[in-house]
Short mmCIF file of C-alpha atoms in Angstrom, two decimals:
data_model
loop_
_atom_site.label_atom_id
_atom_site.label_comp_id
_atom_site.label_asym_id
_atom_site.label_seq_id
_atom_site.Cartn_x
_atom_site.Cartn_y
_atom_site.Cartn_z
CA ILE A 1 21.15 61.10 -66.14
CA VAL A 2 18.37 58.66 -64.36
CA PHE A 3 20.59 55.19 -64.49
CA CYS A 4 23.58 57.59 -63.10
CA SER A 5 22.46 58.37 -60.05
CA LEU A 6 20.73 55.30 -58.97
CA VAL A 7 24.09 53.35 -60.44
CA LEU A 8 25.77 56.35 -57.16
CA VAL A 9 22.98 55.85 -54.40
CA PHE A 10 23.80 51.47 -55.02
CA THR A 11 27.19 51.75 -54.84
CA LEU A 12 27.02 54.38 -52.15
CA LEU A 13 24.68 52.00 -50.91
CA TYR A 14 27.36 49.25 -50.83
CA LEU A 15 29.87 51.40 -49.05
CA ARG A 16 28.25 52.13 -46.16
CA ILE A 17 27.40 48.13 -45.41
CA ALA A 18 30.65 46.77 -46.64
CA TRP A 19 31.99 49.90 -43.31
CA LEU A 20 29.06 48.92 -40.87
CA ALA A 21 30.38 44.98 -41.89
CA ALA A 22 33.78 45.96 -41.11
CA THR A 23 33.51 48.48 -37.81
CA PRO A 24 34.19 46.12 -34.64
CA PHE A 25 30.83 46.56 -32.30
CA TYR A 26 28.43 46.04 -36.42
CA ALA A 27 31.48 43.08 -36.78
CA GLU A 28 30.45 41.16 -33.45
CA THR A 29 27.05 42.44 -33.58
CA ALA A 30 26.84 39.94 -36.78
CA GLN A 31 28.94 37.10 -35.67
CA SER A 32 27.15 36.76 -32.61
CA GLN A 33 23.21 36.99 -34.10
CA SER A 34 23.84 34.25 -36.89
CA ARG A 35 24.88 31.62 -33.45
CA TYR A 36 21.64 30.36 -32.42
CA THR A 37 22.66 27.58 -28.23
CA LEU A 38 19.86 25.24 -27.70
CA ALA A 39 20.16 23.66 -24.27
CA LEU A 40 19.09 19.64 -24.50
CA THR A 41 19.41 19.52 -20.88
CA GLN A 42 19.95 21.19 -18.39
CA GLY A 43 23.00 19.29 -15.87
CA ARG A 44 21.37 19.57 -12.73
CA GLY A 45 22.68 16.97 -9.95
CA THR A 46 20.99 14.08 -9.59
CA ILE A 47 19.04 12.49 -6.08
CA TYR A 48 20.41 8.53 -5.47
CA ASP A 49 19.31 6.51 -2.36
CA CYS A 50 21.26 5.37 0.40
CA ASN A 51 22.64 2.43 -2.31
CA GLY A 52 23.39 4.61 -4.57
CA ASN A 53 20.98 3.93 -7.13
CA ARG A 54 19.27 6.88 -8.41
CA LEU A 55 16.26 7.98 -7.16
CA VAL A 56 15.74 10.93 -10.10
CA ASN A 57 17.33 10.67 -14.36
CA ALA A 58 16.58 6.58 -13.23
CA GLU A 59 15.14 6.03 -17.22
CA SER A 60 16.01 7.66 -20.02
CA GLY A 61 14.66 8.68 -23.08
CA TYR A 62 15.20 10.50 -26.43
CA LEU A 63 15.12 14.36 -27.72
CA ALA A 64 15.61 15.63 -31.15
CA ALA A 65 17.74 18.14 -32.07
CA VAL A 66 16.13 19.15 -35.01
CA MET A 67 16.70 21.89 -38.19
CA PRO A 68 13.08 22.59 -39.42
CA SER A 69 12.79 21.30 -42.82
CA GLN A 70 10.76 20.20 -45.29
CA GLU A 71 12.95 16.88 -45.72
CA ASN A 72 12.89 16.20 -42.06
CA PHE A 73 9.39 17.14 -40.65
CA ALA A 74 7.27 13.99 -41.81
CA ALA A 75 10.08 11.60 -40.10
CA VAL A 76 9.66 13.77 -36.60
CA ALA A 77 6.27 13.68 -36.36
CA SER A 78 6.01 10.42 -36.63
CA HIS A 79 8.15 9.66 -33.68
CA ALA A 80 7.17 13.27 -31.31
CA VAL A 81 6.21 12.25 -28.39
CA LYS A 82 4.17 14.53 -26.20
CA LEU A 83 3.51 17.08 -29.37
CA SER A 84 0.45 17.35 -31.30
CA ARG A 85 1.15 17.51 -35.63
CA GLN A 86 -0.29 21.16 -34.97
CA GLU A 87 1.76 22.76 -32.34
CA LEU A 88 4.32 20.35 -34.05
CA GLU A 89 3.58 22.72 -37.74
CA GLN A 90 3.95 25.16 -35.44
CA LEU A 91 7.80 25.13 -34.97
CA TRP A 92 8.00 24.21 -38.17
CA GLU A 93 6.70 27.84 -39.53
CA GLN A 94 9.15 29.29 -37.26
CA GLY A 95 11.72 27.92 -38.24
CA LYS A 96 15.01 27.81 -35.50
CA PRO A 97 16.15 24.73 -34.37
CA CYS A 98 14.48 22.83 -31.71
CA VAL A 99 13.97 20.88 -29.23
CA VAL A 100 11.48 17.45 -29.74
CA GLN A 101 11.06 14.57 -27.68
CA VAL A 102 10.54 11.36 -29.49
CA ASP A 103 10.38 7.91 -28.87
CA GLY A 104 13.67 6.45 -30.57
CA GLU A 105 16.54 6.63 -32.45
CA PHE A 106 16.18 7.51 -36.45
CA ASP A 107 17.56 8.39 -39.54
CA SER A 108 16.00 11.78 -41.02
CA PRO A 109 18.08 14.46 -42.58
CA ASN A 110 19.67 17.20 -40.51
CA THR A 111 17.82 15.61 -37.30
CA TRP A 112 20.74 15.27 -34.61
CA ILE A 113 18.67 12.19 -31.87
CA TYR A 114 20.59 11.71 -28.30
CA GLN A 115 19.86 9.20 -25.33
CA VAL A 116 19.31 11.53 -22.32
CA PRO A 117 18.11 11.00 -18.75
CA ILE A 118 14.61 12.03 -17.73
CA ARG A 119 14.38 13.81 -14.49
CA TYR A 120 11.59 12.10 -13.29
CA GLY A 121 10.25 8.57 -14.29
CA GLU A 122 6.88 7.33 -15.02
CA ASP A 123 6.66 5.67 -11.97
CA GLN A 124 8.68 8.26 -10.08
CA LEU A 125 9.36 6.71 -6.40
CA ALA A 126 9.76 9.49 -3.64
CA GLN A 127 8.24 12.03 -5.46
CA HIS A 128 6.87 14.08 -2.28
CA VAL A 129 10.64 13.44 -1.07
CA VAL A 130 12.36 14.85 -3.92
CA GLY A 131 9.91 17.10 -4.77
CA TYR A 132 9.90 18.72 -8.52
CA THR A 133 11.25 21.83 -9.89
CA ASP A 134 9.36 24.43 -12.12
CA SER A 135 9.28 25.83 -15.69
CA SER A 136 12.45 27.09 -15.30
CA GLY A 137 14.59 24.72 -13.58
CA GLN A 138 14.20 25.33 -10.28
CA GLY A 139 13.86 23.66 -7.67
CA ALA A 140 10.30 24.09 -5.91
CA ALA A 141 9.44 21.23 -3.42
CA GLY A 142 11.37 18.62 -1.82
CA VAL A 143 15.02 17.78 -2.28
CA GLU A 144 14.87 19.71 -4.80
CA ARG A 145 13.78 22.77 -2.93
CA GLY A 146 16.16 22.59 -0.20
CA TYR A 147 19.70 21.24 -1.91
CA GLU A 148 18.63 23.23 -4.56
CA SER A 149 22.42 25.88 -4.53
CA LEU A 150 24.05 22.17 -4.94
CA LEU A 151 21.56 21.02 -7.51
CA ALA A 152 21.57 23.49 -9.59
CA SER A 153 24.98 24.35 -9.86
CA GLU A 154 26.37 21.29 -10.63
CA ASP A 155 27.79 21.15 -14.43
CA GLY A 156 27.13 19.19 -16.79
CA GLY A 157 24.19 21.03 -18.57
CA PHE A 158 24.59 19.92 -22.46
CA SER A 159 23.58 22.17 -25.86
CA LEU A 160 24.15 22.44 -29.38
CA THR A 161 25.28 25.42 -31.23
CA PHE A 162 23.94 26.37 -34.55
CA THR A 163 24.32 28.68 -37.51
CA VAL A 164 21.53 30.46 -38.16
CA ASP A 165 20.16 32.98 -41.37
CA ALA A 166 19.10 36.09 -40.40
CA PHE A 167 15.32 35.10 -40.01
CA GLY A 168 16.81 32.72 -36.99
CA ARG A 169 16.47 29.84 -39.47
CA GLY A 170 18.97 26.68 -38.99
CA VAL A 171 21.45 27.11 -41.69
CA SER A 172 24.12 24.28 -40.08
CA MET A 173 24.70 22.61 -36.75
CA GLU A 174 28.70 23.57 -35.26
CA GLU A 175 29.23 21.57 -32.43
CA ALA A 176 27.80 20.07 -29.09
CA THR A 177 29.25 20.63 -25.62
CA GLY A 178 28.65 19.70 -22.25
CA LYS A 179 27.24 16.37 -21.06
CA LEU A 180 24.42 14.59 -21.60
CA ASP A 181 24.37 13.15 -18.11
CA ASN A 182 25.18 14.66 -14.17
CA SER A 183 27.10 11.90 -11.51
CA ALA A 184 27.33 15.07 -8.17
CA GLY A 185 24.28 15.59 -6.42
CA VAL A 186 22.65 14.77 -3.03
CA VAL A 187 21.84 10.85 -1.29
CA LEU A 188 19.57 10.56 0.44
CA THR A 189 19.02 7.50 4.05
CA LEU A 190 15.65 6.31 2.08
CA ASP A 191 16.70 2.20 0.26
CA ARG A 192 14.68 2.47 -2.53
CA GLU A 193 13.42 -0.98 -2.41
CA ILE A 194 11.94 -0.89 0.88
CA GLN A 195 10.49 2.96 -0.32
CA GLN A 196 9.07 0.76 -3.71
CA ILE A 197 7.36 -1.67 -0.64
CA CYS A 198 6.35 1.02 1.17
CA GLU A 199 4.19 3.54 -1.77
CA THR A 200 2.97 -0.30 -3.15
CA THR A 201 1.74 -1.37 -0.22
CA GLY A 202 -0.06 2.51 0.63
CA GLU A 203 -1.07 2.09 -2.28
CA GLN A 204 -3.25 -0.63 -2.16
CA TYR A 205 -4.67 -0.10 1.18
CA LEU A 206 -4.51 3.68 1.40
CA GLU A 207 -6.43 6.46 0.09
CA GLN A 208 -5.33 9.30 2.03
CA GLY A 209 -2.42 8.43 4.55
CA ALA A 210 1.54 8.19 4.80
CA VAL A 211 3.88 5.94 6.24
CA VAL A 212 8.00 6.19 7.69
CA VAL A 213 10.12 2.90 7.98
CA MET A 214 12.41 4.34 10.52
CA GLU A 215 15.84 2.49 11.13
CA ALA A 216 15.59 2.36 15.21
CA ALA A 217 19.01 2.58 15.97
CA THR A 218 20.12 5.39 13.74
CA GLY A 219 16.90 7.59 13.38
CA LYS A 220 17.54 7.18 9.45
CA LEU A 221 14.13 7.04 6.98
CA ARG A 222 14.32 4.27 4.94
CA GLY A 223 11.25 4.81 4.00
CA VAL A 224 8.94 7.57 3.31
CA ALA A 225 5.07 8.08 1.78
CA THR A 226 2.48 10.53 1.12
CA PHE A 227 -0.81 9.77 -0.09
CA PRO A 228 -2.26 10.42 -2.77
CA SER A 229 0.40 10.55 -4.79
CA TYR A 230 0.85 12.82 -7.67
CA SER A 231 2.59 12.57 -11.68
CA THR A 232 4.73 16.07 -11.81
CA ASP A 233 3.29 16.07 -15.86
CA GLN A 234 -0.24 16.77 -14.09
CA LEU A 235 1.01 19.77 -11.15
CA ALA A 236 -1.99 22.10 -12.57
CA GLU A 237 -4.59 19.19 -11.41
CA ALA A 238 -3.05 18.78 -7.73
CA VAL A 239 -2.39 22.08 -7.06
CA ALA A 240 -5.75 22.54 -8.07
CA ASP A 241 -7.35 19.30 -6.21
CA GLU A 242 -8.48 20.64 -3.21
CA GLU A 243 -10.03 17.84 -1.34
CA ASN A 244 -7.62 15.86 -1.63
CA THR A 245 -4.42 17.69 -1.14
CA PRO A 246 -2.02 15.01 -3.01
CA LEU A 247 1.18 17.47 -3.03
CA MET A 248 0.82 17.60 0.48
CA ASN A 249 3.91 15.52 2.27
CA ARG A 250 1.66 13.87 4.69
CA ALA A 251 4.47 12.21 6.83
CA PHE A 252 5.55 15.27 7.94
CA GLN A 253 2.77 16.79 9.24
CA ALA A 254 1.36 17.36 11.95
CA TYR A 255 -2.64 14.97 13.09
CA ALA A 256 -4.68 13.72 15.85
CA VAL A 257 -2.86 10.53 17.72
CA GLY A 258 -5.26 8.85 19.87
CA SER A 259 -4.44 5.76 21.63
CA VAL A 260 -0.41 5.56 19.70
CA PHE A 261 0.71 7.90 22.62
CA LYS A 262 -0.38 5.77 25.80
CA ILE A 263 3.27 4.91 25.06
CA VAL A 264 4.73 8.11 26.34
CA THR A 265 2.12 7.86 28.95
CA ALA A 266 3.55 4.17 30.07
CA ALA A 267 7.05 5.24 29.91
CA ALA A 268 6.43 8.61 32.14
CA ALA A 269 5.17 6.68 34.53
CA LEU A 270 7.16 4.15 34.86
CA GLU A 271 9.87 6.79 34.96
CA GLN A 272 7.61 8.04 38.03
CA GLY A 273 7.92 4.71 39.91
CA ILE A 274 4.88 3.51 39.09
CA SER A 275 4.77 0.38 39.23
CA PRO A 276 3.64 -1.96 35.98
CA ASP A 277 0.91 -3.23 37.99
CA PHE A 278 -0.76 -0.77 38.74
CA THR A 279 -4.13 -1.75 38.64
CA HIS A 280 -7.55 0.45 37.54
CA ASN A 281 -11.18 -1.29 37.19
CA CYS A 282 -12.26 -0.18 33.97
CA THR A 283 -16.53 -0.06 33.99
CA GLY A 284 -16.65 1.64 30.83
CA SER A 285 -16.18 5.28 32.19
CA ILE A 286 -14.16 7.10 34.00
CA THR A 287 -14.97 10.65 36.36
CA VAL A 288 -12.60 13.39 36.63
CA ASP A 289 -13.75 16.21 37.88
CA GLY A 290 -17.26 16.41 37.48
CA THR A 291 -16.34 15.32 33.70
CA ILE A 292 -16.84 11.89 32.01
CA PHE A 293 -14.91 9.61 30.22
CA ARG A 294 -16.00 6.61 28.42
CA CYS A 295 -14.03 3.50 26.89
CA HIS A 296 -14.46 2.38 23.89
CA HIS A 297 -15.34 -0.92 25.64
CA LEU A 298 -18.95 0.27 26.92
CA ALA A 299 -19.17 -2.75 29.11
CA GLY A 300 -16.08 -2.40 30.57
CA HIS A 301 -12.69 -4.40 30.91
CA GLY A 302 -12.72 -5.31 34.72
CA LEU A 303 -9.21 -5.15 36.73
CA LEU A 304 -6.04 -4.18 34.68
CA ASP A 305 -2.58 -3.54 34.75
CA LEU A 306 -0.33 -2.09 32.60
CA LYS A 307 0.18 -4.38 30.07
CA GLY A 308 -3.45 -5.17 29.76
CA ALA A 309 -4.09 -1.46 29.30
CA LEU A 310 -2.13 -1.56 26.55
CA MET A 311 -3.01 -4.69 24.90
CA GLU A 312 -6.91 -3.11 25.71
CA SER A 313 -5.83 -0.27 24.56
CA CYS A 314 -8.51 1.31 27.86
CA ASN A 315 -8.65 5.01 28.41
CA PRO A 316 -9.79 4.72 32.14
CA TYR A 317 -6.85 3.75 32.59
CA PHE A 318 -4.90 5.86 31.32
CA ILE A 319 -6.50 8.35 32.69
CA ALA A 320 -6.80 6.83 36.00
CA LEU A 321 -2.59 6.99 35.61
CA SER A 322 -2.01 9.90 34.70
CA GLN A 323 -3.90 11.39 37.40
CA GLN A 324 -0.79 9.86 39.42
CA LEU A 325 1.90 11.63 37.16
CA ASP A 326 3.96 15.29 37.43
CA PRO A 327 2.84 17.24 34.43
CA THR A 328 5.69 18.70 34.20
CA ARG A 329 8.00 15.38 34.35
CA PHE A 330 5.28 13.55 32.23
CA TRP A 331 5.62 17.20 29.90
CA GLN A 332 9.54 15.98 29.84
CA ILE A 333 9.58 12.49 28.32
CA ALA A 334 7.04 13.84 25.88
CA CYS A 335 9.57 16.59 25.30
CA GLY A 336 12.46 14.28 24.87
CA LEU A 337 11.03 12.64 22.10
CA GLY A 338 10.29 15.15 19.78
CA PHE A 339 7.18 15.59 20.80
CA GLY A 340 6.16 19.18 19.71
CA CYS A 341 9.77 19.82 17.71
CA SER A 342 10.43 19.96 14.68
CA ALA A 343 12.59 17.70 12.74
CA GLU A 344 15.11 19.19 10.68
CA LEU A 345 15.60 16.40 8.45
CA GLY A 346 18.29 17.83 5.73
CA ASP A 347 19.17 20.62 4.95
CA ASN A 348 16.08 22.49 4.12
CA LEU A 349 13.94 19.99 5.17
CA ILE A 350 12.05 20.41 8.44
CA THR A 351 8.55 18.72 9.36
CA ALA A 352 6.01 20.28 11.40
CA SER A 353 6.67 20.54 15.19
CA GLY A 354 3.24 19.16 16.55
CA ALA A 355 1.49 20.93 19.20
CA LEU A 356 2.44 19.64 23.13
CA PRO A 357 0.59 21.51 25.85
CA ASP A 358 2.60 23.19 28.72
CA PRO A 359 2.87 22.16 32.51
CA GLU A 360 1.19 24.63 33.26
CA GLU A 361 -2.03 23.20 30.93
CA LEU A 362 -1.64 19.73 32.07
CA LYS A 363 -2.40 20.79 35.38
CA ASN A 364 -5.72 21.22 34.44
CA SER A 365 -7.69 17.46 35.32
CA GLY A 366 -9.61 17.38 31.60
CA ALA A 367 -6.05 18.44 29.52
CA MET A 368 -4.22 15.77 31.72
CA SER A 369 -7.40 12.74 31.56
CA ASN A 370 -7.05 14.05 27.20
CA PHE A 371 -3.45 14.05 27.05
CA SER A 372 -3.23 10.90 28.29
CA PHE A 373 -4.95 9.21 25.81
CA GLY A 374 -3.35 11.33 22.77
CA GLN A 375 -6.32 13.95 22.25
CA GLY A 376 -7.00 17.04 23.67
CA ALA A 377 -4.55 20.08 21.99
CA LEU A 378 -1.53 16.95 21.26
CA THR A 379 -0.10 15.88 17.61
CA ALA A 380 2.19 14.83 16.13
CA THR A 381 3.53 13.41 12.84
CA PRO A 382 3.92 10.04 11.93
CA VAL A 383 7.82 10.94 11.66
CA GLN A 384 7.64 12.00 16.06
CA LEU A 385 5.78 8.68 16.55
CA ALA A 386 8.81 6.61 14.99
CA VAL A 387 11.33 8.34 16.61
CA MET A 388 9.22 7.24 20.01
CA VAL A 389 9.30 4.20 19.10
CA SER A 390 12.84 3.46 18.52
CA CYS A 391 13.46 5.25 21.97
CA VAL A 392 11.61 1.79 23.43
CA VAL A 393 13.38 -0.64 20.32
CA ASN A 394 16.65 1.42 21.25
CA GLY A 395 16.75 0.31 25.13
CA GLY A 396 15.85 4.27 25.73
CA TRP A 397 17.46 6.08 22.97
CA ALA A 398 16.08 8.52 20.93
CA PRO A 399 17.39 8.89 18.06
CA SER A 400 17.84 12.43 15.50
CA PRO A 401 15.22 11.23 12.31
CA SER A 402 17.18 12.44 9.39
CA LEU A 403 16.89 11.54 5.42
CA VAL A 404 19.92 12.76 4.35
CA GLU A 405 23.58 11.02 4.62
CA GLY A 406 25.56 13.58 2.36
CA THR A 407 26.49 14.80 -1.29
CA THR A 408 28.62 12.66 -3.75
CA GLN A 409 30.30 14.08 -7.19
CA ASN A 410 30.39 10.47 -8.79
CA GLY A 411 27.12 8.56 -6.84
CA THR A 412 29.21 6.06 -5.15
CA ASP A 413 31.89 7.53 -2.56
CA LEU A 414 30.29 10.42 -0.15
CA ASP A 415 32.45 13.37 -0.35
CA THR A 416 30.93 15.08 2.58
CA GLN A 417 28.88 13.46 5.34
CA ARG A 418 25.53 15.41 6.92
CA ILE A 419 26.34 14.03 10.78
CA SER A 420 23.59 13.71 12.57
CA PRO A 421 23.29 14.79 16.59
CA GLN A 422 24.26 11.64 18.72
CA LEU A 423 20.92 9.91 20.60
CA THR A 424 19.52 11.45 23.29
CA GLN A 425 18.28 9.17 26.39
CA VAL A 426 15.06 9.46 27.65
CA MET A 427 13.69 6.77 29.75
CA SER A 428 15.62 4.12 31.45
CA GLN A 429 16.68 1.07 29.94
CA GLU A 430 14.05 -0.61 32.66
CA THR A 431 10.88 1.72 31.69
CA ALA A 432 11.58 0.78 27.73
CA SER A 433 11.95 -3.27 28.42
CA ILE A 434 8.88 -3.26 30.08
CA LEU A 435 7.12 -0.91 27.33
CA LYS A 436 9.22 -3.32 24.82
CA GLU A 437 7.20 -6.55 25.97
CA ASP A 438 4.43 -5.41 26.79
CA LEU A 439 4.17 -4.03 23.33
CA LEU A 440 4.84 -7.49 22.08
CA ALA A 441 2.27 -8.51 23.38
CA CYS A 442 0.23 -5.98 22.16
CA VAL A 443 0.79 -7.40 18.32
CA MET A 444 1.58 -11.65 19.37
CA GLU A 445 -0.87 -12.28 22.20
CA GLN A 446 -3.66 -9.73 21.43
CA PRO A 447 -6.71 -11.54 19.60
CA GLY A 448 -7.82 -9.76 16.02
CA GLN A 449 -4.73 -7.90 15.80
CA ASN A 450 -3.62 -6.82 12.43
CA ALA A 451 -0.29 -6.58 12.63
CA THR A 452 0.23 -10.27 13.48
CA ALA A 453 2.24 -11.92 10.87
CA PRO A 454 0.21 -14.82 9.29
CA ASN A 455 2.14 -17.54 9.32
CA GLY A 456 4.74 -16.50 12.32
CA GLU A 457 6.46 -14.66 9.37
CA TYR A 458 8.29 -12.12 11.78
CA VAL A 459 7.32 -10.95 15.66
CA ALA A 460 6.59 -7.21 16.16
CA GLY A 461 5.32 -5.24 18.70
CA GLY A 462 3.45 -2.07 18.13
CA LYS A 463 -0.15 0.17 19.09
CA THR A 464 -2.88 1.03 17.40
CA GLY A 465 -4.56 4.09 17.68
CA THR A 466 -7.93 5.88 16.34
CA ALA A 467 -8.10 9.45 16.72
CA GLN A 468 -11.29 12.02 16.37
CA THR A 469 -10.17 14.46 14.39
CA GLY A 470 -13.18 17.28 15.25
CA GLN A 471 -14.03 16.63 11.11
CA MET A 472 -17.32 15.67 9.77
CA ASP A 473 -18.01 14.54 6.12
CA LYS A 474 -21.45 15.03 5.18
CA ASN A 475 -22.85 12.32 7.04
CA GLY A 476 -22.19 13.83 10.36
CA GLU A 477 -19.75 11.59 10.84
CA GLU A 478 -16.50 12.75 12.60
CA TYR A 479 -13.93 11.39 10.36
CA ASN A 480 -10.86 9.01 12.48
CA ASN A 481 -6.60 8.54 12.39
CA GLY A 482 -6.40 5.49 12.52
CA TRP A 483 -2.73 4.82 13.11
CA PHE A 484 -0.31 1.72 13.82
CA ALA A 485 3.04 1.90 14.54
CA GLY A 486 5.58 -0.87 15.37
CA PHE A 487 8.23 -2.56 15.25
CA PHE A 488 10.17 -5.30 13.59
CA ASN A 489 13.64 -7.21 12.63
CA ALA A 490 14.50 -7.79 9.60
CA GLY A 491 17.89 -8.73 7.52
CA GLY A 492 19.44 -8.24 11.98
CA THR A 493 18.39 -4.67 12.03
CA ASP A 494 15.74 -3.00 14.75
CA TYR A 495 12.94 -1.43 11.36
CA VAL A 496 9.96 1.10 13.01
CA VAL A 497 7.22 1.54 10.65
CA VAL A 498 4.91 3.89 11.15
CA VAL A 499 0.94 4.42 9.48
CA LEU A 500 -1.12 6.92 9.18
CA SER A 501 -4.91 6.20 7.73
CA GLN A 502 -6.69 9.37 7.03
CA GLN A 503 -10.76 9.43 7.54
CA ALA A 504 -9.80 5.56 9.05
CA GLU A 505 -12.65 3.45 10.43
CA SER A 506 -9.82 2.59 13.39
CA GLY A 507 -5.73 1.84 13.55
CA ASN A 508 -5.98 -1.88 13.65
CA ALA A 509 -8.86 -1.95 10.88
CA ASP A 510 -6.94 0.84 8.66
CA ALA A 511 -3.24 0.95 9.08
CA ALA A 512 -2.73 -2.52 10.95
CA PRO A 513 -2.81 -4.12 7.70
CA VAL A 514 -0.52 -2.11 6.09
CA PHE A 515 2.50 -2.51 8.78
CA ARG A 516 1.89 -5.78 8.11
CA GLN A 517 2.07 -6.17 4.48
CA ILE A 518 5.38 -4.06 4.76
CA ALA A 519 6.60 -6.42 7.60
CA LEU A 520 5.92 -9.58 5.15
CA GLU A 521 7.61 -8.14 2.03
CA MET A 522 10.72 -6.33 4.38
CA THR A 523 11.13 -9.96 6.19
CA ALA A 524 10.96 -11.81 2.63
CA LYS A 525 13.08 -9.14 1.23
CA TYR A 526 16.33 -9.85 4.03
CA GLN A 527 15.97 -13.48 3.93
CA THR A 528 16.07 -13.84 0.01
CA GLN A 529 19.06 -12.18 -0.20
CA ALA A 530 20.52 -14.13 3.00
#
């Protein structure tokens, strides 16, 4: 009787299971639970330079899709990258199909190896511009974040589908779908070769700072580098480094600029009809309404005109000059050059606006005096200074800075092109011509100028700046920002280079050598290509 009862129970149970399996809902659920999809690549769009060179997905590596088993553990472990043996053992205990980064191709049971693009390479270029994605694959900074909707929407992810048992362990690989690479994406104005020159030179000279290379006629940014840099493999360490703030894109941030701003003061004076022959006798200081402003050359420079004052970077001269200016018209020149305004370099890619005192503030003689040589309430970005110098080079026409050319589907042709605003005339051609000659003299005629080509390899103009920051080191010494903003021609194109060196001795000591090295390498690059 007991035996018959057991037979009856198991028979009913078998029939119940058979009925459940035949019921559509349960049948579909069982089928879905027996398939497991493993994503190897996201299919995220690519970011290119202006010549179609990849700035992401430029390097490749190997991924192994594995159904863990005793037969393939040893082979995978011997080729695994970035995973310890203990971590691999834990994956194998779970038994689910998994992805392991490996060092190359090899044969092993139930192991499928694919060569795939690596999003960020070992020596990733333009990291601060490109940005990075977070753990979910979403853009978190830079172009990755600014163009998230475009980069994330592109088709191309590659995945494998496995049959798994009730415990999720792989039984067989059923199919592979999608593409390993995605050529659609965003095209930047950056030039990979120029970017490489900026980064290599900056790493040699700058602990904290930035380099910007702008094509003067168009405002297109051909190189943007920030120091120190960071690795996407060590984001946690970069976030925690509050002293060096490596995640900050200094090229797009605003700082005290110092004497490079004397170019604007000179432009405002010339535009208001003051002759370049205007002179001032520098005795080492100047007093304005009871406030004494000292020159960096305490003995004084003597009698100077505009050209001599720019070459010697004489503060008292520009203070005296500023007292002759109408504050509103001075402010209008600065505003026309982009000071006090953020720049939209691409969709959702915006620089800091910096600080520009308004005309009412400049009616105060002290504020006007500080403003004349780039101190006081004024701050600006390296990009704004590049626009300022470009305006001089362009005969008085200021470009609108840009970082994005447009979008592409194949990595070669632009499908949509970003339209940049037209150039704006900020000063007369005559004013620009005078300033250009004076800036050429600052580099080519001034003794001890570190921006000068050692053997006459190029002709350049520019201006140094050493800006007080109000920040002190542990010894009570004030930090300075060292600047150089200059121009030269390479391959028939006028380029503007702006260099910021934080915690510097001076612009000539710390920033000008960076300009010189970049100009030398870019000049050599175009001579070689010719």
